XYZ file of C-alpha atoms in Angstrom:
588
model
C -118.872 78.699 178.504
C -121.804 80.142 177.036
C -122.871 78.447 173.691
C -122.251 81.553 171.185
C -124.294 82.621 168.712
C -122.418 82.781 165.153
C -122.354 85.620 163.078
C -124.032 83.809 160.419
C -126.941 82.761 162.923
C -127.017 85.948 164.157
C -127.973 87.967 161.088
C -130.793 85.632 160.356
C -132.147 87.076 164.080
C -134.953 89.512 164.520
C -133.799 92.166 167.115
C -136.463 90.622 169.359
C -134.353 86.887 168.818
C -131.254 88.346 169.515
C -131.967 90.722 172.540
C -134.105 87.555 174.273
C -130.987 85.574 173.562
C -128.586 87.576 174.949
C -130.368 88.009 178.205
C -130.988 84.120 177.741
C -127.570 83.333 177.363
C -125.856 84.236 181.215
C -128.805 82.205 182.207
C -128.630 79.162 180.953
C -125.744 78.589 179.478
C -125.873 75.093 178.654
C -128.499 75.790 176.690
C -129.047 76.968 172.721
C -129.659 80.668 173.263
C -131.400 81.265 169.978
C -133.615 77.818 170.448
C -134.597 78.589 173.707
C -135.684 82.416 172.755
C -137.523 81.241 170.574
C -139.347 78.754 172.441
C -140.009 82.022 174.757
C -141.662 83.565 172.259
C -143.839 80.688 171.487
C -144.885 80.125 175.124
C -145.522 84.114 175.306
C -147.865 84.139 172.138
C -145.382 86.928 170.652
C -144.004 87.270 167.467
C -140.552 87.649 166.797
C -140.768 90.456 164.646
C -143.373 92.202 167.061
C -142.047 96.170 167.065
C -140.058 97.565 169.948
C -142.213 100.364 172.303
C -140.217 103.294 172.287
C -137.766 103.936 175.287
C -138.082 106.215 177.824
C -141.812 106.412 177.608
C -143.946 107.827 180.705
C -146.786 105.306 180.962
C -148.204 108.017 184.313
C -148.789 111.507 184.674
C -150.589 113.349 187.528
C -153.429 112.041 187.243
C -152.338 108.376 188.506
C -152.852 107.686 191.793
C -153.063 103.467 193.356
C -155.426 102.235 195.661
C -153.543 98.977 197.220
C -156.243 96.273 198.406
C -156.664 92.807 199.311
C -159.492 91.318 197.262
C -161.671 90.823 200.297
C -160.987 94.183 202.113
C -164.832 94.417 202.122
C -166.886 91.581 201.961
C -170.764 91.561 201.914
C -173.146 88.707 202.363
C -174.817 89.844 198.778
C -172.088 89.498 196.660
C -168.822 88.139 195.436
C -166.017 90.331 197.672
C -164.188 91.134 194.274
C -168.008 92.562 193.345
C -168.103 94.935 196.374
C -164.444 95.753 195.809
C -165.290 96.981 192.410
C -169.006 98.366 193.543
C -167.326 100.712 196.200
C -164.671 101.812 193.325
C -167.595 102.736 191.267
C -169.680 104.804 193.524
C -166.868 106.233 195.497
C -163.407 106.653 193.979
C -163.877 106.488 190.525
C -162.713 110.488 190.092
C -159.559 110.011 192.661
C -158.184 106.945 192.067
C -156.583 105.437 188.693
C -155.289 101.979 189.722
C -155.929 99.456 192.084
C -153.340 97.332 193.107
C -155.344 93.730 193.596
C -153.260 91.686 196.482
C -152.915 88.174 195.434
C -156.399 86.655 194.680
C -155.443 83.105 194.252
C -155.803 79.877 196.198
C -153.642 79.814 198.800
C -152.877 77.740 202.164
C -150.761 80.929 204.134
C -149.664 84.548 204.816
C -153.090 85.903 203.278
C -152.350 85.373 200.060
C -148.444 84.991 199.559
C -148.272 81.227 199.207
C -150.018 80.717 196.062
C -151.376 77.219 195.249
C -152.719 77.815 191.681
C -151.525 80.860 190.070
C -154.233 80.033 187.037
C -157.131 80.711 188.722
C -158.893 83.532 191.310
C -159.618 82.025 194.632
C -163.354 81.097 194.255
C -164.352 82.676 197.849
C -163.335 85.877 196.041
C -165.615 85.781 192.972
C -163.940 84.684 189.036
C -161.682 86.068 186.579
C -164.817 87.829 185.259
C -164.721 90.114 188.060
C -160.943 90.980 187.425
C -161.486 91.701 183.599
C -164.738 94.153 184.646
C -162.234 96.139 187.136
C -159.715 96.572 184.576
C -162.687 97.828 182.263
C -162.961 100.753 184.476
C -159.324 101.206 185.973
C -155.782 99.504 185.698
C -154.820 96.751 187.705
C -151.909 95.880 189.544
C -151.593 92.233 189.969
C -148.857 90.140 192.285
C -146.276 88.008 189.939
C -145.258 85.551 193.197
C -142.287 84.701 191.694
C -140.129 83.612 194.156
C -142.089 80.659 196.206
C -145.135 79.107 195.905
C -147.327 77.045 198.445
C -146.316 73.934 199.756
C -149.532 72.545 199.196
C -149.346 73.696 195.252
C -149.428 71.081 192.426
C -145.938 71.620 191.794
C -144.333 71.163 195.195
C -146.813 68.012 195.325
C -145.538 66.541 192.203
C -141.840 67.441 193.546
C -142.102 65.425 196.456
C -143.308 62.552 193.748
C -140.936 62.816 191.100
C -143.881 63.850 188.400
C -144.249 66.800 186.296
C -144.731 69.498 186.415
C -142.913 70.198 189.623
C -140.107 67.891 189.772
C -136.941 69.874 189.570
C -139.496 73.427 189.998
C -137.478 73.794 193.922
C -134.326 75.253 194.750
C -132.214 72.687 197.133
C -129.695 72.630 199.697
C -127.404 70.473 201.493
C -127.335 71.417 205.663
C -123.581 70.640 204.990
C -123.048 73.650 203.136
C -122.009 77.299 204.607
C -124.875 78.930 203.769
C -124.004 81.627 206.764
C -124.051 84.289 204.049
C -127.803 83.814 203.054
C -130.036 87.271 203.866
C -132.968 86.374 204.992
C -136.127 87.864 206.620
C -137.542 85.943 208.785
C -135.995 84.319 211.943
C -137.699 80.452 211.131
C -134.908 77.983 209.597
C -133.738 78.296 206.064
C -133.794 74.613 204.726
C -137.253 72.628 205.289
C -136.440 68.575 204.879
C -138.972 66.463 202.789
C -139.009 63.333 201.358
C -138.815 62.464 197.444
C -138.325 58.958 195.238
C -134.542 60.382 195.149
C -134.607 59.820 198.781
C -134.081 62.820 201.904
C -133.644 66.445 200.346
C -133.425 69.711 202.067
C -136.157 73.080 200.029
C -135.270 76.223 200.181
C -137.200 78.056 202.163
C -136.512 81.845 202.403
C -139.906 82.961 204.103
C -141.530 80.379 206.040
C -141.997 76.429 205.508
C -145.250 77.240 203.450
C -143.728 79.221 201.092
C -141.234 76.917 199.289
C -138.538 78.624 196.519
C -138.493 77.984 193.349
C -135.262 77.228 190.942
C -134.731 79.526 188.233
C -131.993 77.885 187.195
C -134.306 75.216 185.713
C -135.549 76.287 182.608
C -138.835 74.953 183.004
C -139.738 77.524 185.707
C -139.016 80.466 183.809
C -141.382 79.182 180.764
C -144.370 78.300 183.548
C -144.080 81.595 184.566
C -144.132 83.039 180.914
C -147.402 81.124 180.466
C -148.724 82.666 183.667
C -147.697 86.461 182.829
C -149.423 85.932 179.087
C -152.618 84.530 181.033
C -152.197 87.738 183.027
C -152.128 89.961 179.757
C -155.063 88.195 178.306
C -157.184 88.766 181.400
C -156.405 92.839 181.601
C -153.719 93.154 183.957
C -151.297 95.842 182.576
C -149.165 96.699 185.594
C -147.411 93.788 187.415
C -145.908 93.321 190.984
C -142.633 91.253 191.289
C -142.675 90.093 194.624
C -139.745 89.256 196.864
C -137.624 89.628 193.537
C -134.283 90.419 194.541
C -134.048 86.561 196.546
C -134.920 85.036 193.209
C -132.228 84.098 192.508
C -129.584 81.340 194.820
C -126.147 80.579 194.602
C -124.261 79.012 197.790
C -121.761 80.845 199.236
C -123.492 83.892 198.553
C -125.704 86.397 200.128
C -128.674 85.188 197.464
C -129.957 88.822 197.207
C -129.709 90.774 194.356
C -127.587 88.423 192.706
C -126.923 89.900 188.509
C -129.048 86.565 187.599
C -132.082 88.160 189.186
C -131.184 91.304 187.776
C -131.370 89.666 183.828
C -134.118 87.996 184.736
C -136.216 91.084 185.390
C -134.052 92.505 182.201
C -135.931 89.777 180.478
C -139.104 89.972 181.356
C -139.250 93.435 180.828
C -138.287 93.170 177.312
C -141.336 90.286 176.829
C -144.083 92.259 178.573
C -143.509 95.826 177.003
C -143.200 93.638 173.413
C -146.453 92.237 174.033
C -148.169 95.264 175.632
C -146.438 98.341 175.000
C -148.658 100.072 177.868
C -147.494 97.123 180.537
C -145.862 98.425 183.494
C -143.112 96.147 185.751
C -142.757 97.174 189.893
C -140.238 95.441 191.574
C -141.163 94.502 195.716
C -137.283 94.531 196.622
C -137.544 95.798 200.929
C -134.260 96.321 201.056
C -131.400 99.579 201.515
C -131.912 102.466 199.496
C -128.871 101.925 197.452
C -129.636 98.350 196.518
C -133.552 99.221 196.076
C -132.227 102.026 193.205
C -130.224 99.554 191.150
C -133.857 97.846 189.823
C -134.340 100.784 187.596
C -131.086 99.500 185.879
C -130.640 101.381 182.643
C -134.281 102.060 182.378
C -134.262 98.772 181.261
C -135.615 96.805 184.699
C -138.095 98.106 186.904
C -140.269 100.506 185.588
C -141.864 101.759 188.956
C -139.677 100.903 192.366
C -141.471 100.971 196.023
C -139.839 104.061 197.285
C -138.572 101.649 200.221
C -137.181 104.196 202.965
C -140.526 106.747 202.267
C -142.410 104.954 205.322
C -140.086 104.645 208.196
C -138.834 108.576 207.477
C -141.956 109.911 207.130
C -143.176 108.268 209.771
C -140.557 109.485 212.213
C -140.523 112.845 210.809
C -144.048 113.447 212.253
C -143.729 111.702 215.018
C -140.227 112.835 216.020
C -141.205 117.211 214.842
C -137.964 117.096 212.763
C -137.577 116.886 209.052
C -133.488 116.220 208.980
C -133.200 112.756 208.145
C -136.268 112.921 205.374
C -134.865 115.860 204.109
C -131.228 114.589 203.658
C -132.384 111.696 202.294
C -134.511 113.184 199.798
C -131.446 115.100 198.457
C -129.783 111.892 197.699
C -132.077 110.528 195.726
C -131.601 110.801 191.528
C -134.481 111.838 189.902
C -136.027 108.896 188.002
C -135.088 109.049 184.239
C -138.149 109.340 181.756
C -139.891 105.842 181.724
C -138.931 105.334 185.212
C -141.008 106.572 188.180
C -140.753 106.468 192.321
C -143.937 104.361 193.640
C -144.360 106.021 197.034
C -146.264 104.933 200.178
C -146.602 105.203 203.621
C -148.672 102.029 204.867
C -149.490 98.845 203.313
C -150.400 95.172 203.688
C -147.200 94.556 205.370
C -145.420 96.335 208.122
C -143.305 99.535 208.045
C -139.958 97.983 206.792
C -136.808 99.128 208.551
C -134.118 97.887 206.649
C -134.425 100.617 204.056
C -133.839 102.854 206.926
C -130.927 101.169 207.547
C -127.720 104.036 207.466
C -130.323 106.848 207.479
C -131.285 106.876 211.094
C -128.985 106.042 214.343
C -129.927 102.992 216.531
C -130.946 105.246 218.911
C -133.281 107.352 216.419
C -134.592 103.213 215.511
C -134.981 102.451 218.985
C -137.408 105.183 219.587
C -139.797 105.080 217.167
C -139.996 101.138 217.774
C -140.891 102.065 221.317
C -143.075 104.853 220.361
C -144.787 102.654 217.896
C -145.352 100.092 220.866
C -146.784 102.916 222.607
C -149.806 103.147 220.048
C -150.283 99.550 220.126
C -147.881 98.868 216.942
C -146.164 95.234 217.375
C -142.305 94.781 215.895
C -141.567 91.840 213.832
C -137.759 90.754 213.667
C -135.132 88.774 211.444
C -132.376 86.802 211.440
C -128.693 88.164 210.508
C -126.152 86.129 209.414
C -124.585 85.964 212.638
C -127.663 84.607 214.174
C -128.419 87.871 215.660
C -132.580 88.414 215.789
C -132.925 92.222 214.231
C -135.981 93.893 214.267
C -137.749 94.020 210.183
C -140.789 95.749 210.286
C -143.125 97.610 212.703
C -146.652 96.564 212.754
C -149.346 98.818 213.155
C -152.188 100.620 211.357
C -151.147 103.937 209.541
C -153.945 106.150 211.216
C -153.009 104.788 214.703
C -149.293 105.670 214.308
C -149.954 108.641 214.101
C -151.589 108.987 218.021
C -148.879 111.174 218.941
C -145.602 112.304 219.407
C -142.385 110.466 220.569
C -141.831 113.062 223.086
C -145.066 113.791 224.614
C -147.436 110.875 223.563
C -151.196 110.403 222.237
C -152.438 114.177 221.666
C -155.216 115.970 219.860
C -153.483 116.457 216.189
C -154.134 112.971 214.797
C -156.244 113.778 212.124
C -154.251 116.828 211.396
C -150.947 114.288 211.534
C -152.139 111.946 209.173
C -153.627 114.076 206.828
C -149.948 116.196 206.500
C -148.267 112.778 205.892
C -150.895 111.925 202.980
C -150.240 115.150 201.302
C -146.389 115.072 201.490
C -146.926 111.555 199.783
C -149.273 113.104 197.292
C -146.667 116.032 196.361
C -143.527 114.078 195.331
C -141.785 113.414 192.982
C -143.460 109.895 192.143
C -146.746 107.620 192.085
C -148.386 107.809 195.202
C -150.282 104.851 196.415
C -152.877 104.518 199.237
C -153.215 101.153 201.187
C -157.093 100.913 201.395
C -157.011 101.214 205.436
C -155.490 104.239 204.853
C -158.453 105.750 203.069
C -160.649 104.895 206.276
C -158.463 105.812 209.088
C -158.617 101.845 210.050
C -157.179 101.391 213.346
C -155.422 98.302 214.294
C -156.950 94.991 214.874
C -155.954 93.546 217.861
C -158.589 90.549 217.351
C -157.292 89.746 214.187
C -153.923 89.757 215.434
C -154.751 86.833 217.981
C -157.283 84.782 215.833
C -154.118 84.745 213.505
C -151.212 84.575 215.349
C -149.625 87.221 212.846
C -148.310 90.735 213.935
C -149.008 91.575 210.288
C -153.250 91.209 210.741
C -153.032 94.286 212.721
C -153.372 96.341 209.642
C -155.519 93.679 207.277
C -158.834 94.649 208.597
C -161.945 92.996 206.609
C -164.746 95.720 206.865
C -168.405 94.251 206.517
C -169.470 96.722 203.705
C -172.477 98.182 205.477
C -170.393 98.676 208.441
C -168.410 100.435 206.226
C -170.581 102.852 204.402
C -172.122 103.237 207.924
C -169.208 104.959 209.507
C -168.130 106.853 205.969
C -171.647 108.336 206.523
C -172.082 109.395 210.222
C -169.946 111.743 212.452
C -166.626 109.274 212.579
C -163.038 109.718 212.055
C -163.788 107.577 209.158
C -165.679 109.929 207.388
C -163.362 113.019 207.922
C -160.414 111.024 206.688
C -162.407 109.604 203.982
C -163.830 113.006 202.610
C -160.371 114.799 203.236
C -158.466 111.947 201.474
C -160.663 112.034 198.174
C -160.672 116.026 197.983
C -156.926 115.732 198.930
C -156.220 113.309 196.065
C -158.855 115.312 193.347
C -156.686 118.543 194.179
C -153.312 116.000 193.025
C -154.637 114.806 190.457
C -155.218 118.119 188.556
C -151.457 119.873 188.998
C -148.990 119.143 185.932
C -146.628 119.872 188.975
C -147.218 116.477 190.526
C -146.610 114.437 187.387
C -144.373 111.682 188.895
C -141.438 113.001 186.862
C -141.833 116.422 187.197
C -138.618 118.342 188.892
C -138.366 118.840 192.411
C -135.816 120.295 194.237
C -135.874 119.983 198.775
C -136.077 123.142 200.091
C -133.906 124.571 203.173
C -136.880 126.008 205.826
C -135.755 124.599 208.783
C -136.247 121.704 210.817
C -139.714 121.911 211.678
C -140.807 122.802 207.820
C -140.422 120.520 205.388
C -140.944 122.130 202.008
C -139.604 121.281 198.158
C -140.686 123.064 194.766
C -142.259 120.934 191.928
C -142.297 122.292 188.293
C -144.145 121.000 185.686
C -142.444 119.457 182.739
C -143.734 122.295 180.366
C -142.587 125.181 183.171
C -145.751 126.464 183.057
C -146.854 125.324 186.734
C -144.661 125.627 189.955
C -145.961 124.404 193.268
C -144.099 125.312 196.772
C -145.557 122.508 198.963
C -144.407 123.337 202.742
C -145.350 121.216 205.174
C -145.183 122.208 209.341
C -144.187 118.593 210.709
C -144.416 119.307 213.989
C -146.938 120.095 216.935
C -145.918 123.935 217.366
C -147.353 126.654 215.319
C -143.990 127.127 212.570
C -143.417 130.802 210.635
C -141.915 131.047 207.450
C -141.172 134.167 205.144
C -142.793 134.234 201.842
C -139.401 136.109 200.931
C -137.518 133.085 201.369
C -139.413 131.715 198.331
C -137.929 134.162 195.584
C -141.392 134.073 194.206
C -141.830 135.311 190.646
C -142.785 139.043 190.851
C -145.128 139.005 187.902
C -147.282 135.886 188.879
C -150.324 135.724 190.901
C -149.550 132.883 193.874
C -152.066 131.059 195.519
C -152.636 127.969 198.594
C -154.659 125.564 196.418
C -155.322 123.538 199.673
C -156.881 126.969 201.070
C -157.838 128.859 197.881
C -156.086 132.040 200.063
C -154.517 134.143 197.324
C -150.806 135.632 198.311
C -150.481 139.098 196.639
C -147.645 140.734 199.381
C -144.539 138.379 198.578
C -142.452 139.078 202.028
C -145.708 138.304 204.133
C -145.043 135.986 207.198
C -146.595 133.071 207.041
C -148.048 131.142 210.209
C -148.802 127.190 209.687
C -150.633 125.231 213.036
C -149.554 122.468 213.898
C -149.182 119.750 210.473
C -151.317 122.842 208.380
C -149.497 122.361 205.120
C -149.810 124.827 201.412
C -149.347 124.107 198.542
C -148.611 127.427 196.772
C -148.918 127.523 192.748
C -148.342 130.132 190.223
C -151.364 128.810 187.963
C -154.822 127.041 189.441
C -155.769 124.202 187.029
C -159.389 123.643 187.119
């Protein structure tokens, strides 16, 4: 039984009381709803009567585009790595890029960042929080909310094992008696981790790896450290903020523990505290998981603002590699157009492997079984799970965007790489969504294999540390770098000036064939309307301009080529991954 709220109580409220209430309530219900919001408030430095943002409010437009970067992704004997970081921003993407998504920059003790052991401060090999707040002078910054697990060698799980605060009570426990055969888990490594406390022998939850202990919502005490945390956040210029692992937050027995409705309020809750405290905040939930399950953290525009477009990588991916659009194209068609206030984050590579459980009911075990081997093929390495049956699954493919994209599953390695990547780039850049670009991906990085065996982790194969005058080096002489580099920022410029391409702008997936991938964007004024048509394959495609129904009394041209289209039933010839981008109205 919850402990209700009386009428008379209840009109003494601020909206702020009683929304934070009711989302407190399902939560703890053992505890005084109204008592406990307001202790929320207090730990949040934010006013009960502070005024409610306005819903439905696009905090994007075309012009925002994420760079997604460990804090050390260049390091230099000179300076701070967070310095160079911000240094190569400055003098190189300043005009393409509007936020940079900072990868955890905390102590930690594993999995390059993920097991946080202080959440308060920046990892001092990385530089200060002085160097965070200068970034965020210049562009927003996405910061990791580890919310799920924390180090083992953190404070907290210390003073857990000790019986002191703050920690004790912080970690979700188990009993190895109980059937906990449901559990969805990631990794293949045992669920419960044993430890010792003054209570005697008890079994931590351990969803990721022994190092990466979870922590118990259910305990009050939690969810108010991590209030203090997201204000410290706030106060030190982070706007947009990373849930990671969400949807395992929260763990009942006897259920899957994914996605549970608790983990759902929570998110409900600390949406409504961040956008009350900064109206221009911005909440992306990490949930690598199906399609269907990844779309319910929009909730009623009330969750998620942003959602990793989950099944973008493993589609794309085997769209170019496979010369066949179907499954990418069918997919897109099932996908809802965000609501206003919501937006798509897509990528294609990042920090962590190419999940393929969002791919899960959109291609065959046979379709999965060759790109894992063609993937192998270009040196890729194919990390795997656990199911509930005990079965090992493969998770995620390993491997460096720019080397995925060697060749073809049919004929192998070939001489359209560069052409390859830069036609899966541009389809990311075109829909409907925020597109974000892991840093590698801006370089053409191919995998490290070194890395991979000084670690022991499949996933270093695409966390390359460049020395930055290695770096600037190959951006300036006659390397793949450099072409990628100098295609990728004119790519991105050309983005960032279409009101076609604002995240929420309509799109509707085109019928062109197999080998043509093609959808229509249109501005949310009407005044812009961009046919982007893409030839995925390795064959020189044809396509009628007829097939377009292009508006008579408009002048059409390529913005990618600047080739103006004045005869509307001309063929059209695209090479192999040439791609256009034809638009009614050049914005300069």
């Amino acid at each position: 039984m919850y402990l209700e709220i009386d009428e008379m109580e209840r009109s003494t409220l601020t909206p702020l009381e009683q929304r934070l209430a009711g989302h407190l309530q399902p939560l703890y219900p053992d505890l005084d709803a109204v008592e406990f919001a307001q202790e929320c408030l207090a730990h949040f430095g934010l006013s009960k009567d502070a005024p409610t943002p306005a819903p439905h409010r696009n905090l994007w437009d075309q012009s925002d585009v994420m760079l997604i970067s460990y804090g050390d992704s260049l390091r230099s004997e000179r300076e701070a790595p967070l310095r160079s970081l911000y240094g190569f921003l400055d003098a190189h993407l300043r005009d393409c890029i509007s936020t940079v998504h900072i990868l955890p920059f905390f102590p930690y003790s594993s999995d390059d960042g993920f097991s946080v052991m202080d959440y308060t401060t920046v990892n001092p090999s990385l530089g200060q929080w002085d160097d965070i707040t200068n970034i965020s002078r210049h562009f927003k910054i996405m910061g990791d909310l580890v919310i799920n697990h924390c180090s083992s060698r953190s404070l907290w799980f210390e003073n857990y094992k000790a019986g002191l605060e703050p920690g004790a009570g912080y970690f979700a426990e188990a009993s190895p008696d109980m059937d906990l055969s449901a559990v969805v888990r990631p990794r293949t490594s045992p669920l419960l981790r044993e430890v010792q406390t003054p209570d005697g022998e008890r079994h931590v939850w351990c969803t990721f790896s022994h190092d990466q202990v979870d922590l118990d919502f259910r305990n009050p005490k939690v969810l108010l450290e991590f209030l203090r945390i997201i204000r410290l956040y706030l106060d030190k210029g982070i706007r947009w903020f990373r849930l990671d692992a969400v949807a395992f937050l929260w763990k009942i027995p006897g259920t899957p523990c994914i996605n549970l409705p608790e983990t759902h309020e929570v998110i409900r809750l600390l949406r409504l505290l961040i956008e009350h405290h900064s109206p221009d905040a911005v909440i992306i939930t990490e949930t690598n998981i199906p399609n269907r399950e990844n779309l319910t953290y929009f909730g009623n525009a009330n969750e998620a603002h942003l959602i990793y477009n989950f099944s973008l990588p493993p589609l794309l991916i085997n769209t170019l590699v496979t010369g066949s659009c179907l499954h990418l194209k069918n997919w897109l068609m099932t996908m809802p157009p965000a609501q206003y206030g919501t937006a798509y984050l897509n990528f294609i590579a990042s920090h962590d492997g190419i999940g393929l459980r969002p791919a899960e009911g959109l291609l065959s075990d046979w379709e999965l079984d060759t790109l894992l081997s063609t993937m192998q093929r270009f040196g890729g390495r194919i990390s795997s799970r656990t199911t509930a049956d005990g079965e090992s699954k493969p998770y995620e493919i390993n491997i460096s965007l720019w080397d995925s994209m060697r060749g073809t599953a049919s004929h192998g390695p070939d001489q359209w790489q560069f052409a390859r990547f830069m036609c899966g780039a541009a389809i990311m850049a075109a829909l409907e969504g925020v597109p974000a670009y892991y840093i590698h991906s801006l370089f053409a990085t191919e995998n490290d294999e070194a890395r991979v065996e000084h670690t022991g982790s499949f996933r270093s194969i695409n966390r390359h540390i460049w020395q930055a005058d290695d770096l600037e080096a190959a951006l300036a002489g006659d390397t793949h770098h450099r072409q990628v580099f100098e295609a990728m920022r004119k790519l991105l410029n050309l983005r960032r000036e279409q009101p076609a391409f604002h995240p929420n702008a309509t799109m509707y997936t085109l019928h062109t064939g197999e080998q043509l991938f093609s959808f229509w964007r249109q501005s949310i004024d009407r005044r812009q309307s961009i046919f982007a048509i893409f030839n995925i394959s390795d064959q020189p495609q044809t396509f009628n301009l007829s097939e377009l129904n292009l508006i008579l009394t408009d002048e059409w041209i390529d913005l990618v080529s600047g080739q103006a289209f004045e005869n509307r039933v001309a063929q059209v010839t695209l090479m192999p991954y040439q791609y256009v981008w034809l638009s009614n109205r050049r914005v300069a």
